[in-house]
mmCIF file of C-alpha atoms in Angstrom:
data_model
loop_
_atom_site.group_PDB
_atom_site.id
_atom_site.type_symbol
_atom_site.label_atom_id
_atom_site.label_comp_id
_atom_site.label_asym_id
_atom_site.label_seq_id
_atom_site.Cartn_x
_atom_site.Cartn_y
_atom_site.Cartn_z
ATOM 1 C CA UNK A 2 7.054 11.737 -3.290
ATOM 2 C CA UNK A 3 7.734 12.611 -6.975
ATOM 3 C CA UNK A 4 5.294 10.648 -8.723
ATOM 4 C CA UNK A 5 1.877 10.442 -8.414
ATOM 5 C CA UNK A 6 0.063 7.125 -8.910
ATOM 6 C CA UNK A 7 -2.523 7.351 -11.391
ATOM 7 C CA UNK A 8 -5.892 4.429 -10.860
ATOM 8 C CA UNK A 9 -8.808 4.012 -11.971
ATOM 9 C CA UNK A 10 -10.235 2.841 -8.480
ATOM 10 C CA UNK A 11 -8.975 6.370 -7.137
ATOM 11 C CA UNK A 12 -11.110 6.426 -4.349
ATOM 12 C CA UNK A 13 -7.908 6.648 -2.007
ATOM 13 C CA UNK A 14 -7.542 8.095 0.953
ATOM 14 C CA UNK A 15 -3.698 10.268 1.395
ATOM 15 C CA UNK A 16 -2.359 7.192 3.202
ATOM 16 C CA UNK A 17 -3.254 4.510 0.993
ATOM 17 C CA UNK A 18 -1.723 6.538 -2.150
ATOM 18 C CA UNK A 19 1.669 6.785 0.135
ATOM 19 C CA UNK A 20 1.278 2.831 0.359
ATOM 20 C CA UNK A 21 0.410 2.188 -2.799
ATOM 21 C CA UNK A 22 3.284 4.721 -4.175
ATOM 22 C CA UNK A 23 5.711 2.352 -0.745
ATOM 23 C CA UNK A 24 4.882 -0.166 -2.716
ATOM 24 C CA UNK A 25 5.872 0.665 -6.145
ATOM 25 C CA UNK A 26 9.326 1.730 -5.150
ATOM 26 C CA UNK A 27 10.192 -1.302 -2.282
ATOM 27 C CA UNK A 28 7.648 -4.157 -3.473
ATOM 28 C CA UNK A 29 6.225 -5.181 -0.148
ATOM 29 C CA UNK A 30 4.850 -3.166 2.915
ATOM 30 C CA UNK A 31 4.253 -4.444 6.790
ATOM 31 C CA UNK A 32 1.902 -2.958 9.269
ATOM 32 C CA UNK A 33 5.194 -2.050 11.100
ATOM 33 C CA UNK A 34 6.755 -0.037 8.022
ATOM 34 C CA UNK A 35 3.365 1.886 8.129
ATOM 35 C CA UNK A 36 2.900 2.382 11.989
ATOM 36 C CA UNK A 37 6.338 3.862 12.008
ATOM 37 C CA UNK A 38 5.646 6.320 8.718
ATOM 38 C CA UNK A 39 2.411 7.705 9.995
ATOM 39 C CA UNK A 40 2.993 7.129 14.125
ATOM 40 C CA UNK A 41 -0.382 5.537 14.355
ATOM 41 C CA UNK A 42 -1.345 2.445 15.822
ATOM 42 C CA UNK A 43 -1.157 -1.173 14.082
ATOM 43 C CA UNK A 44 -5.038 -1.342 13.956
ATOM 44 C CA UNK A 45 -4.924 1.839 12.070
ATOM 45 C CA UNK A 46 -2.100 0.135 10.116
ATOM 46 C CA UNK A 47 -4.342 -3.099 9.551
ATOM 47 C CA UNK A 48 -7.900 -1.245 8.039
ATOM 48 C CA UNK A 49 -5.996 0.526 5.563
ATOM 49 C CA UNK A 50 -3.864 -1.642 4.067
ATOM 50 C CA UNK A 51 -6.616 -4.439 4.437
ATOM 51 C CA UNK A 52 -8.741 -2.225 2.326
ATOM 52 C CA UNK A 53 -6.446 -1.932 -0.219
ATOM 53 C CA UNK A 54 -6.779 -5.881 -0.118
ATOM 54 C CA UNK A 55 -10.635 -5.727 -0.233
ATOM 55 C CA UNK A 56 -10.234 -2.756 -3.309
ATOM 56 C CA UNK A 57 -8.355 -5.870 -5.088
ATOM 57 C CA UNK A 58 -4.884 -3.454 -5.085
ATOM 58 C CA UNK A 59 -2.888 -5.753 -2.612
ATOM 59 C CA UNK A 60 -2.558 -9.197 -1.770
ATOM 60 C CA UNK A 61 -1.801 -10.684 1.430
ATOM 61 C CA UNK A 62 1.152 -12.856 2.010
ATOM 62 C CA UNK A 63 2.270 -14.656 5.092
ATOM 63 C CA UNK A 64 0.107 -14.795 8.610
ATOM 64 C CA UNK A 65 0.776 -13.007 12.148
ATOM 65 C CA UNK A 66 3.746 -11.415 12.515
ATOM 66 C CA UNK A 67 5.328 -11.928 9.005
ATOM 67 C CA UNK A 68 2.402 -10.435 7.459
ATOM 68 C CA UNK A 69 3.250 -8.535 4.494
ATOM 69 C CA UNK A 70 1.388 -6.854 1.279
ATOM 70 C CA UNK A 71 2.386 -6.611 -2.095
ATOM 71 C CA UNK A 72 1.081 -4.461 -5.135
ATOM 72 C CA UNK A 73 -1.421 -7.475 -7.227
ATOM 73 C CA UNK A 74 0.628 -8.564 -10.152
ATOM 74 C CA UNK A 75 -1.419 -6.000 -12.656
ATOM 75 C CA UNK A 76 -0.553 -2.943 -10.494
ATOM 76 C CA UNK A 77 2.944 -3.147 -10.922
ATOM 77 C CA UNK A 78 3.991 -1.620 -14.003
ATOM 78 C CA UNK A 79 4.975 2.152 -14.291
ATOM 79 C CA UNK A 80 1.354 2.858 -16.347
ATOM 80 C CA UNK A 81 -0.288 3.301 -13.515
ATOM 81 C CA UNK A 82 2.211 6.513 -12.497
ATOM 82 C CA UNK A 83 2.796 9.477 -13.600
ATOM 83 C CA UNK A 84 5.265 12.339 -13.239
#
């Protein structure tokens, strides 16, 4: 990954920079897309992407199986990245 994501809350672990820095370049992320990146399991998958939630990064959208995340609306400009 070229850029490097640049926030304030940068208590981040290596996998939740890779999903926010997912996110920033393809707009939504499933506990699938991660389970397959990382070859962990989908609970795994689930705690770190719903602490990004709790961290106020991502927001939730859809329920069970369609479950997806997004970047919140005032993460999603390029000033939070850097080359």
């Amino acid at each position: 990954i070229e850029k490097k994501l640049v926030f304030a809350q940068a208590n981040l672990n290596d996998r939740q920079a890779w999903i926010l820095q997912f996110l920033h370049e393809n707009k939504k992320i499933t506990n699938k897309d991660f389970v397959s990146y990382f070859r962990s399991n989908r609970t795994t998958a689930y705690l770190e992407l719903d602490n990004l939630v709790s961290q106020n990064l991502l927001v939730k959208k859809g329920n069970g199986r369609s479950r997806y995340y997004c970047l919140k609306e005032e993460f999603r400009s390029s000033e939070h990245y850097k080359n």
